[in-house]
Amino acid sequence: MMEWLPLALIVLAVALASLRFALPPRPPAVRLATLLLLQLAAGILLYFTLQPPSRPGHAGTLVVASAGANAAELAAVPAAAYVRLPEAPALAAATAVPDLASALRQHPGTRELVVIGQGLPARDRDIALPALRFLPNAAPRGLVELRPPPLLAPGAAFSVHSRVQGMPGARVELLDPAGHRADIAEPDSSGRVTLHASAREPGDVSFVLRVLDAGGKVMDQLPVPVRTRASSAPTIRVLAGAPGPELKYLQRWGTDIGARMQTSMLIGGGLQLGDAPAALDAASLARLDLLLLDERRLASLSSAQRAAITDALRAGLGVLVRTGGALDGNARRALRDWGLDTRGGDQTKPVTLRSATDAEQNKTALTVERFNLEFNGTDVVPLVRAADGTPIGGWRALGLGRVGVLPVTDSYALVLAGHADAHAELWNAALASVARPLAGAPKLQLPAWAWSGERIGLCGLAAPVHMLAADGSRTALLPDPSADNCVAAWPQKAGWHRIEAGDQHDSILLLDPAKAIALHAQQMHDATFAMRGSAAPSTPLPVPGPRWPWLLGFVLVASLLWWLERRRPSSVATQG
């Protein structure tokens, strides 16, 4: 709309000036017509002075030097002009520009863009570009990909995916926040590697991903954001046929995850140890999220108790049976009533819970005994999986709830061998598969990490929005209601940043590009390559024509108009 404003003002001015000539005393007809034509010509010349007509541009190639470019690469590409971005080294053949948009404005006839070096930074990737050709320099060496875990629950196992480039024979290790090795592995033929660890208490911590050469020297490293959030504490009732070490460490696990534990152990003669005995009726079972039984308590359930558990299962309760021994007829019959038809289960064999990469630390400690229990039917889902992918136990849905069997006899041995994290991973996986779904705290949908010094866009936030840096500085961000309540920020400091939006909050880890050189360079490579599909215009872009001929014409016509307006007719001058 603004482009029509000068034209509207000029038309209004010409109309008012012409109206003035029509008022008495009127000049002669010939003089009036001449003045009106000169007014119109002055208005037209003034408009074209302000907005000169465009003319076809000259098709040309613009070479852009980015970070890592050199003079030899520039000289190898013939072009109409050469520019260098602020990240590029000083090159005599290229003119410095503050950004790519400025370079395109300075060279409006550009039909092809040739980018040399590492690629375009984020600042220059959100503008309209002509056809783009990318001539990258050598591929970066090191960790060029990072896929951190999503939001986790306390004690949950997680995986970190990455890719190593240009480092054959390297190994990749994952260190926990205390600097202890959590896992180590060799990349596959494509350089990809997956490492495993487990989360601890709620909070935000940074694990470290490191690349080691054959001699153990650190070649590259990256921080890995691990965000753990507390959910509603589950309520678990444990019913055991006898005391034992398995029950002891199950209680410790429940305490670690914040669960409300109710424990009952039979010791013979009708006596029980643990919490005050609670009836297995509809009211008490409705308050539970998981009922955990061993094979002895399962076999000893009365028909009324089984019926109550069945009704609670259909209403959403989770039931998990752990087998410390072989299942007898009553236990198998109870499971069959719940849809788990079993076979085998009278022999045990060792099974490795962790991958072979962890064997360098302690392979034996991560091996437990399991029964050879199998399930009939196709509706049984594996409860957990071993390192080789074979299923351990299984579960199936019953109404709104789930019932499962974990045929592991000695998971407590993991704790005794110093691998409490593996013990927690096993039971957390079983809990997540079978227990009643828990309501978690509200969370924002934020990315796990981003770059410092670059624009970050976040959408779907509720006002007010604040960003808190690690040093305590607070920045207020204004959401745009017309754009899905999106906000933008340009944080300059690396580290953890907390985002608060209304009554919700979450965190994001900002990485320093200067300390993650390979990852940042690879992202620029990939993003610039993705822009190569830009369509080139069929004709060169038009460029504004010169202004001076129109300005000269306007000055001449305006001068003539001024002279004619003030020239007195000869007859009037003679009478005077």
XYZ file of C-alpha atoms in Angstrom:
576
model
C 0.000 0.000 0.000
C 2.871 2.391 0.750
C 4.047 2.238 -2.864
C 0.840 4.048 -3.922
C 1.219 6.844 -1.387
C 3.639 9.040 -3.452
C 1.401 8.703 -6.506
C -1.692 9.662 -4.496
C 0.020 12.740 -3.031
C 1.271 13.871 -6.460
C -2.194 13.446 -8.019
C -3.722 15.438 -5.160
C -1.158 18.221 -5.581
C -1.720 18.442 -9.350
C -5.488 18.505 -8.858
C -5.327 21.336 -6.290
C -2.930 23.361 -8.452
C -5.158 22.923 -11.500
C -8.202 23.981 -9.496
C -6.392 27.188 -8.551
C -6.013 28.113 -12.236
C -9.742 27.638 -12.785
C -10.622 30.275 -10.178
C -11.081 33.931 -11.267
C -9.285 35.768 -12.631
C -8.812 33.096 -15.259
C -5.933 33.308 -17.714
C -6.625 33.112 -21.462
C -7.598 29.712 -22.831
C -4.262 29.022 -24.547
C -2.290 30.066 -21.457
C -4.580 27.985 -19.194
C -4.147 24.874 -21.331
C -0.363 25.303 -21.354
C -0.231 25.670 -17.560
C -2.403 22.593 -17.035
C -0.251 20.465 -19.360
C 2.910 21.636 -17.610
C 1.360 20.796 -14.193
C 0.568 17.285 -15.404
C 4.035 16.830 -16.911
C 5.724 18.031 -13.695
C 3.678 15.553 -11.650
C 4.585 12.652 -13.951
C 8.282 13.554 -13.946
C 8.293 13.887 -10.141
C 6.718 10.428 -9.741
C 9.305 8.779 -11.994
C 12.051 10.642 -10.143
C 10.893 9.023 -6.908
C 10.192 5.625 -8.474
C 12.121 5.256 -11.722
C 10.914 2.524 -14.094
C 12.723 -0.792 -13.776
C 14.819 -2.216 -16.541
C 15.907 -5.826 -17.136
C 18.818 -6.839 -14.971
C 21.978 -8.431 -16.234
C 22.165 -12.153 -15.458
C 25.156 -12.694 -13.211
C 26.765 -15.058 -10.744
C 27.535 -13.951 -7.200
C 30.167 -15.941 -5.321
C 29.762 -15.916 -1.532
C 32.687 -16.923 0.680
C 31.581 -18.471 3.979
C 33.625 -19.830 6.882
C 36.542 -21.951 5.718
C 36.719 -20.555 2.167
C 40.076 -19.769 0.567
C 41.311 -17.636 -2.314
C 42.015 -20.589 -4.625
C 38.409 -21.801 -4.389
C 37.108 -18.318 -5.210
C 39.412 -17.908 -8.194
C 38.204 -21.217 -9.648
C 34.638 -19.882 -10.067
C 34.093 -17.144 -12.692
C 31.517 -14.639 -11.484
C 30.328 -11.071 -11.807
C 31.070 -10.286 -8.162
C 32.671 -11.826 -5.080
C 31.600 -11.158 -1.477
C 32.525 -12.639 1.896
C 30.342 -13.106 4.948
C 31.555 -12.039 8.409
C 32.488 -15.651 9.243
C 34.773 -15.962 6.198
C 38.504 -15.223 6.341
C 39.816 -11.957 4.912
C 40.099 -12.441 1.141
C 41.379 -9.659 -1.091
C 39.236 -10.733 -4.039
C 35.955 -10.554 -2.063
C 34.070 -7.566 -0.705
C 33.003 -7.787 2.930
C 29.234 -7.729 3.565
C 27.349 -7.858 6.875
C 25.002 -10.613 5.655
C 23.749 -12.314 2.532
C 20.635 -10.139 2.240
C 22.832 -7.034 2.001
C 24.928 -8.682 -0.718
C 21.826 -9.478 -2.783
C 20.587 -5.898 -2.455
C 23.952 -4.643 -3.671
C 23.806 -7.006 -6.668
C 20.130 -7.051 -7.743
C 20.921 -8.697 -11.087
C 22.161 -11.902 -9.437
C 20.748 -14.988 -11.123
C 22.939 -17.652 -9.535
C 24.462 -17.838 -6.081
C 27.613 -19.883 -5.491
C 28.452 -20.547 -1.828
C 31.994 -21.676 -1.027
C 33.188 -22.961 2.365
C 31.241 -24.477 5.235
C 27.877 -23.094 4.147
C 25.361 -20.460 5.126
C 24.799 -19.732 8.829
C 21.277 -19.627 10.249
C 21.197 -15.839 9.814
C 21.274 -16.170 6.006
C 19.055 -19.205 5.500
C 15.613 -17.627 5.966
C 15.657 -15.224 2.999
C 14.513 -15.662 -0.603
C 17.448 -16.744 -2.733
C 18.110 -17.214 -6.453
C 19.366 -20.567 -7.726
C 22.030 -21.787 -5.333
C 25.138 -23.878 -5.963
C 27.147 -25.095 -2.982
C 30.837 -25.963 -3.216
C 31.704 -27.219 0.273
C 35.188 -27.547 1.639
C 36.405 -30.730 3.363
C 33.784 -32.545 5.440
C 34.136 -31.917 9.187
C 35.798 -34.598 11.305
C 34.328 -35.639 14.630
C 30.867 -35.940 16.132
C 28.558 -34.578 13.442
C 25.198 -35.741 14.777
C 23.508 -35.619 18.186
C 20.161 -37.133 19.103
C 19.705 -36.814 22.867
C 16.969 -38.627 24.793
C 13.505 -37.120 25.264
C 12.115 -36.143 28.648
C 12.691 -39.000 31.088
C 11.268 -40.293 34.330
C 13.636 -40.860 37.270
C 15.524 -44.130 36.858
C 14.533 -44.583 33.215
C 16.978 -46.032 30.710
C 17.805 -43.930 27.676
C 19.821 -44.025 24.472
C 22.033 -41.413 22.850
C 22.495 -41.602 19.077
C 25.376 -39.961 17.258
C 27.562 -40.253 14.179
C 31.333 -40.027 13.828
C 32.804 -38.766 10.562
C 36.349 -38.924 9.247
C 37.777 -40.904 12.189
C 38.184 -44.583 11.295
C 38.962 -46.883 14.192
C 37.623 -44.451 16.795
C 35.578 -45.414 19.832
C 32.810 -43.364 21.421
C 32.136 -43.258 25.144
C 29.385 -41.710 27.243
C 30.299 -40.154 30.588
C 27.809 -39.371 33.332
C 27.825 -35.973 35.100
C 30.346 -37.309 37.641
C 32.770 -38.209 34.845
C 32.266 -41.971 35.137
C 31.950 -44.031 31.988
C 28.349 -45.120 31.416
C 28.894 -46.903 28.089
C 31.420 -47.272 25.277
C 31.013 -48.578 21.728
C 32.597 -48.655 18.300
C 30.714 -46.936 15.447
C 29.365 -49.102 12.644
C 30.504 -48.879 9.032
C 28.511 -45.675 8.491
C 29.903 -44.070 11.640
C 26.684 -44.345 13.620
C 26.766 -45.321 17.277
C 24.201 -45.752 20.049
C 25.120 -45.556 23.722
C 22.993 -46.354 26.742
C 22.684 -45.074 30.303
C 19.989 -44.396 32.873
C 18.562 -41.257 34.402
C 18.778 -40.476 38.089
C 16.950 -37.900 40.151
C 14.721 -35.214 38.599
C 16.621 -32.296 37.131
C 18.736 -31.190 34.185
C 22.224 -32.646 33.792
C 24.776 -32.870 31.003
C 26.339 -36.178 30.068
C 29.408 -36.041 27.804
C 29.908 -37.831 24.502
C 33.591 -38.310 23.614
C 35.467 -39.725 20.627
C 38.659 -41.605 21.468
C 41.391 -42.671 19.064
C 43.230 -45.987 19.310
C 45.507 -44.573 22.007
C 42.652 -43.228 24.135
C 43.199 -39.581 23.193
C 40.063 -37.418 23.128
C 39.472 -36.234 19.542
C 36.077 -34.569 19.955
C 33.347 -34.251 22.563
C 29.819 -32.969 22.961
C 27.548 -32.297 25.939
C 24.375 -34.385 25.947
C 21.309 -32.825 27.607
C 19.443 -35.237 29.868
C 16.211 -33.854 31.308
C 14.514 -35.877 34.021
C 11.078 -34.920 35.316
C 9.262 -36.325 38.308
C 5.823 -37.739 37.641
C 3.115 -38.674 40.079
C 4.460 -41.239 42.545
C 2.984 -44.691 41.846
C 1.290 -46.721 44.531
C 2.618 -50.297 44.565
C 1.571 -53.232 46.700
C 4.084 -56.088 46.901
C 2.833 -59.523 47.990
C 5.545 -62.134 48.573
C 5.312 -65.755 49.636
C 8.509 -65.478 51.702
C 11.218 -62.942 52.604
C 14.294 -62.777 50.383
C 16.939 -60.538 48.853
C 14.812 -59.900 45.777
C 12.129 -58.307 47.913
C 14.676 -56.244 49.858
C 16.079 -54.594 46.761
C 12.631 -54.158 45.255
C 11.746 -52.073 48.303
C 14.908 -50.020 47.837
C 14.043 -49.481 44.178
C 10.556 -48.326 45.105
C 12.007 -45.843 47.576
C 14.411 -44.491 44.945
C 11.610 -43.746 42.471
C 9.429 -42.198 45.180
C 6.747 -44.875 45.044
C 4.292 -45.437 47.866
C 5.127 -49.040 48.745
C 2.945 -51.492 50.662
C 4.714 -54.774 51.428
C 3.425 -58.066 52.803
C 5.519 -61.263 53.273
C 4.305 -64.611 54.510
C 6.555 -66.326 57.072
C 4.429 -69.384 57.817
C 1.851 -70.245 60.410
C -0.475 -67.592 59.038
C 1.905 -64.806 60.050
C 2.947 -61.879 57.855
C 5.741 -59.312 57.893
C 5.623 -55.814 56.494
C 2.847 -53.276 56.468
C -0.517 -53.833 58.038
C -2.414 -56.436 55.990
C -4.877 -54.869 53.560
C -7.829 -56.663 52.015
C -7.710 -57.430 48.317
C -11.096 -55.875 47.627
C -12.355 -53.401 45.057
C -11.821 -50.329 47.240
C -8.195 -51.072 48.142
C -7.235 -52.246 44.646
C -8.682 -49.068 43.105
C -6.081 -47.052 45.023
C -3.182 -49.047 43.546
C -1.262 -48.478 40.340
C 0.579 -51.806 40.406
C 0.018 -55.074 42.231
C 3.272 -57.055 42.321
C 3.045 -60.738 43.310
C 5.431 -63.639 43.287
C 4.357 -67.090 42.095
C 3.617 -68.301 45.651
C 1.171 -65.514 46.511
C -0.426 -65.871 43.083
C -1.055 -69.579 43.686
C -2.459 -68.924 47.168
C -5.091 -66.395 46.082
C -8.655 -67.362 46.868
C -11.333 -67.329 44.201
C -12.844 -64.157 45.710
C -9.444 -62.406 45.632
C -8.860 -63.452 42.021
C -12.287 -62.126 41.080
C -11.561 -58.802 42.811
C -8.190 -58.517 41.040
C -9.828 -59.367 37.707
C -12.398 -56.596 38.153
C -9.653 -54.164 39.182
C -7.617 -55.170 36.120
C -10.513 -54.396 33.833
C -10.816 -50.997 35.540
C -7.153 -50.091 34.874
C -5.004 -51.770 37.539
C -1.615 -53.185 36.542
C -0.660 -56.659 37.792
C 2.876 -58.028 37.528
C 3.941 -61.536 38.547
C 7.640 -62.084 39.287
C 8.778 -65.692 39.325
C 11.277 -66.746 41.949
C 10.458 -70.375 41.225
C 8.536 -72.604 38.847
C 4.814 -71.939 38.387
C 2.481 -74.559 39.851
C -0.959 -75.483 38.551
C -2.837 -72.850 40.549
C -0.538 -70.049 39.382
C -0.822 -71.136 35.736
C -4.594 -71.368 36.064
C -4.791 -67.836 37.454
C -2.665 -66.497 34.630
C -4.751 -68.392 32.097
C -7.889 -66.758 33.484
C -6.212 -63.389 32.846
C -5.342 -64.339 29.262
C -1.707 -65.442 29.758
C -1.479 -69.092 28.752
C 2.058 -70.215 29.667
C 4.242 -73.195 28.853
C 7.662 -74.231 30.094
C 9.119 -72.244 32.950
C 10.734 -75.088 34.919
C 14.329 -74.473 33.774
C 16.519 -71.373 34.086
C 19.209 -69.985 31.818
C 21.399 -66.891 31.951
C 20.431 -63.837 29.936
C 22.451 -60.655 29.349
C 20.537 -57.439 29.909
C 23.098 -55.029 28.534
C 24.717 -54.876 25.113
C 28.111 -56.424 24.436
C 29.743 -52.977 24.464
C 29.294 -52.859 28.222
C 31.118 -56.148 28.571
C 34.407 -54.263 28.684
C 33.375 -53.088 32.121
C 31.695 -56.155 33.639
C 29.893 -58.660 31.479
C 29.081 -61.170 34.245
C 27.449 -58.571 36.484
C 24.897 -57.766 33.812
C 23.741 -61.358 33.410
C 20.713 -62.643 35.341
C 18.886 -65.966 35.504
C 15.506 -66.295 33.837
C 13.013 -69.114 33.474
C 12.359 -70.539 30.021
C 8.762 -69.351 30.263
C 6.892 -68.862 26.995
C 3.380 -67.746 26.122
C 0.763 -69.223 23.841
C -1.133 -66.824 21.612
C -0.146 -63.794 19.550
C -1.503 -60.998 21.733
C 1.311 -61.101 24.312
C 3.745 -58.182 24.143
C 7.369 -58.586 25.343
C 7.801 -57.035 28.772
C 11.510 -56.234 28.391
C 14.189 -57.367 25.969
C 17.661 -58.783 26.440
C 20.781 -57.365 24.822
C 20.334 -59.650 21.803
C 16.696 -58.581 21.368
C 15.052 -61.732 22.729
C 11.955 -61.031 24.842
C 11.994 -61.503 28.614
C 8.518 -62.045 29.964
C 5.378 -60.569 28.458
C 2.143 -58.725 29.117
C -1.297 -58.375 27.627
C -4.182 -55.978 28.083
C -7.258 -56.966 30.056
C -9.945 -54.350 29.857
C -8.327 -51.018 30.788
C -5.506 -52.695 32.710
C -2.524 -54.895 31.955
C -1.176 -58.108 33.394
C 2.395 -59.329 32.913
C 4.971 -61.884 33.992
C 8.680 -61.216 34.610
C 10.473 -64.611 34.785
C 13.736 -63.253 36.290
C 14.851 -64.978 39.495
C 17.769 -62.917 40.750
C 17.645 -59.296 39.573
C 19.047 -58.296 42.987
C 22.411 -59.726 41.853
C 22.789 -56.653 39.647
C 22.808 -54.422 42.724
C 25.250 -56.652 44.567
C 27.605 -56.466 41.560
C 27.537 -52.668 41.611
C 25.016 -52.178 38.817
C 22.062 -50.664 40.643
C 21.333 -48.643 37.516
C 20.732 -51.834 35.496
C 18.442 -53.145 38.251
C 16.484 -49.878 38.168
C 16.271 -49.983 34.368
C 14.811 -53.494 34.459
C 12.108 -52.693 36.982
C 11.349 -49.252 35.573
C 10.724 -50.860 32.183
C 8.413 -53.415 33.764
C 6.599 -50.704 35.732
C 6.150 -48.510 32.637
C 4.769 -51.449 30.617
C 2.213 -52.732 33.107
C 1.287 -50.137 35.736
C -1.689 -47.823 35.560
C -0.710 -44.693 33.551
C 0.462 -41.906 35.802
C -0.347 -38.237 35.413
C 2.823 -36.247 34.857
C 3.526 -32.591 35.503
C 2.630 -30.249 32.630
C 5.552 -29.770 30.270
C 6.395 -27.517 27.380
C 7.296 -29.020 24.048
C 10.823 -27.623 23.787
C 13.773 -28.982 21.823
C 16.465 -30.579 23.965
C 19.203 -28.296 22.631
C 19.953 -25.376 20.333
C 22.866 -23.086 19.466
C 23.904 -20.027 21.420
C 24.263 -16.877 19.360
C 21.521 -17.954 16.946
C 17.834 -17.214 16.774
C 15.587 -19.640 18.663
C 11.901 -19.821 17.809
C 9.433 -21.367 20.283
C 5.705 -21.690 19.606
C 2.516 -22.552 21.435
C 3.498 -20.810 24.671
C 1.216 -19.146 27.180
C 2.054 -15.594 28.255
C 3.993 -14.373 30.132
C 7.185 -16.016 28.826
C 10.605 -15.611 30.439
C 14.015 -17.091 29.661
C 16.367 -17.590 32.625
C 20.065 -18.116 31.987
C 22.424 -20.047 34.229
C 23.805 -16.797 35.669
C 20.339 -15.773 36.854
C 19.656 -13.162 34.174
C 16.012 -13.043 33.096
C 14.706 -12.022 29.676
C 11.022 -11.323 29.019
C 9.732 -12.649 25.674
C 6.540 -11.407 24.035
C 4.403 -14.095 22.336
C 2.605 -13.221 19.104
C -1.064 -14.319 19.400
C -1.493 -14.165 15.613
C 1.367 -16.660 15.099
C 0.474 -19.501 17.489
C 1.965 -17.570 20.435
C 5.481 -17.921 19.045
C 8.415 -16.123 20.594
C 11.972 -15.578 19.399
C 15.158 -15.153 21.396
C 18.840 -14.632 20.645
C 20.629 -15.969 23.752
C 24.374 -15.371 23.631
C 25.529 -17.564 26.525
C 25.895 -21.330 26.300
C 24.566 -23.597 29.044
C 21.202 -24.494 30.505
C 18.359 -22.002 30.041
C 14.990 -22.290 31.739
C 11.843 -21.303 29.821
C 8.829 -20.249 31.902
C 5.476 -19.863 30.143
C 2.576 -19.163 32.440
C 2.507 -21.943 35.036
C 4.621 -24.300 32.897
C 8.369 -24.537 32.594
C 11.083 -26.573 30.934
C 14.768 -26.306 30.065
C 16.914 -26.199 26.955
C 20.680 -26.628 26.644
C 22.468 -24.133 24.405
C 25.665 -25.402 22.791
C 28.594 -23.149 21.955
C 29.438 -23.442 18.213
C 33.094 -22.785 19.047
C 33.169 -25.917 21.246
C 31.135 -28.168 18.939
C 32.859 -27.282 15.691
C 32.212 -30.501 13.788
C 28.514 -30.677 14.695
C 27.918 -27.008 13.844
C 29.817 -27.257 10.553
C 27.896 -30.379 9.528
C 24.582 -28.692 10.263
C 25.582 -25.742 8.062
C 26.606 -28.197 5.317
C 23.302 -30.060 5.481
C 21.157 -26.914 5.678
C 22.924 -25.282 2.726
C 22.680 -28.439 0.627
C 18.939 -28.533 1.362
C 18.564 -25.051 -0.166
C 19.948 -26.085 -3.561
C 16.451 -26.785 -4.887
C 15.585 -23.079 -5.026
C 14.063 -22.221 -8.409
C 15.872 -19.659 -10.506
C 13.808 -16.901 -12.146
C 13.289 -17.350 -15.890
C 14.630 -13.846 -16.588
C 17.142 -11.729 -14.709
C 15.692 -9.793 -11.825
C 14.689 -6.220 -12.834
C 16.740 -3.371 -11.432
C 15.684 0.273 -10.891
C 16.560 2.606 -13.743
C 18.502 5.879 -13.323
C 16.776 8.796 -11.627
C 18.745 11.709 -13.002
C 16.998 12.055 -16.431
C 13.626 12.280 -14.735
C 14.937 14.700 -12.125
C 16.443 16.911 -14.835
C 13.172 16.912 -16.757
C 11.225 17.766 -13.621
C 13.507 20.707 -12.831
C 13.188 22.096 -16.391
C 9.401 21.715 -16.523
C 8.954 23.123 -13.007
C 11.161 26.108 -13.894
C 9.166 26.775 -17.077
C 5.914 26.468 -15.136
C 7.162 28.905 -12.507
C 8.207 31.394 -15.222
C 4.895 31.174 -17.065
C 2.897 31.609 -13.864
C 4.704 34.860 -13.001
C 5.072 36.276 -16.544
C 2.687 39.136 -17.073
C 0.977 39.440 -20.470
C 2.398 42.233 -22.704
C -0.877 44.108 -22.840
C -1.012 44.333 -19.076
C 2.605 45.455 -18.878
C 2.016 48.253 -21.481
C -1.009 49.590 -19.608
C 1.049 49.705 -16.439
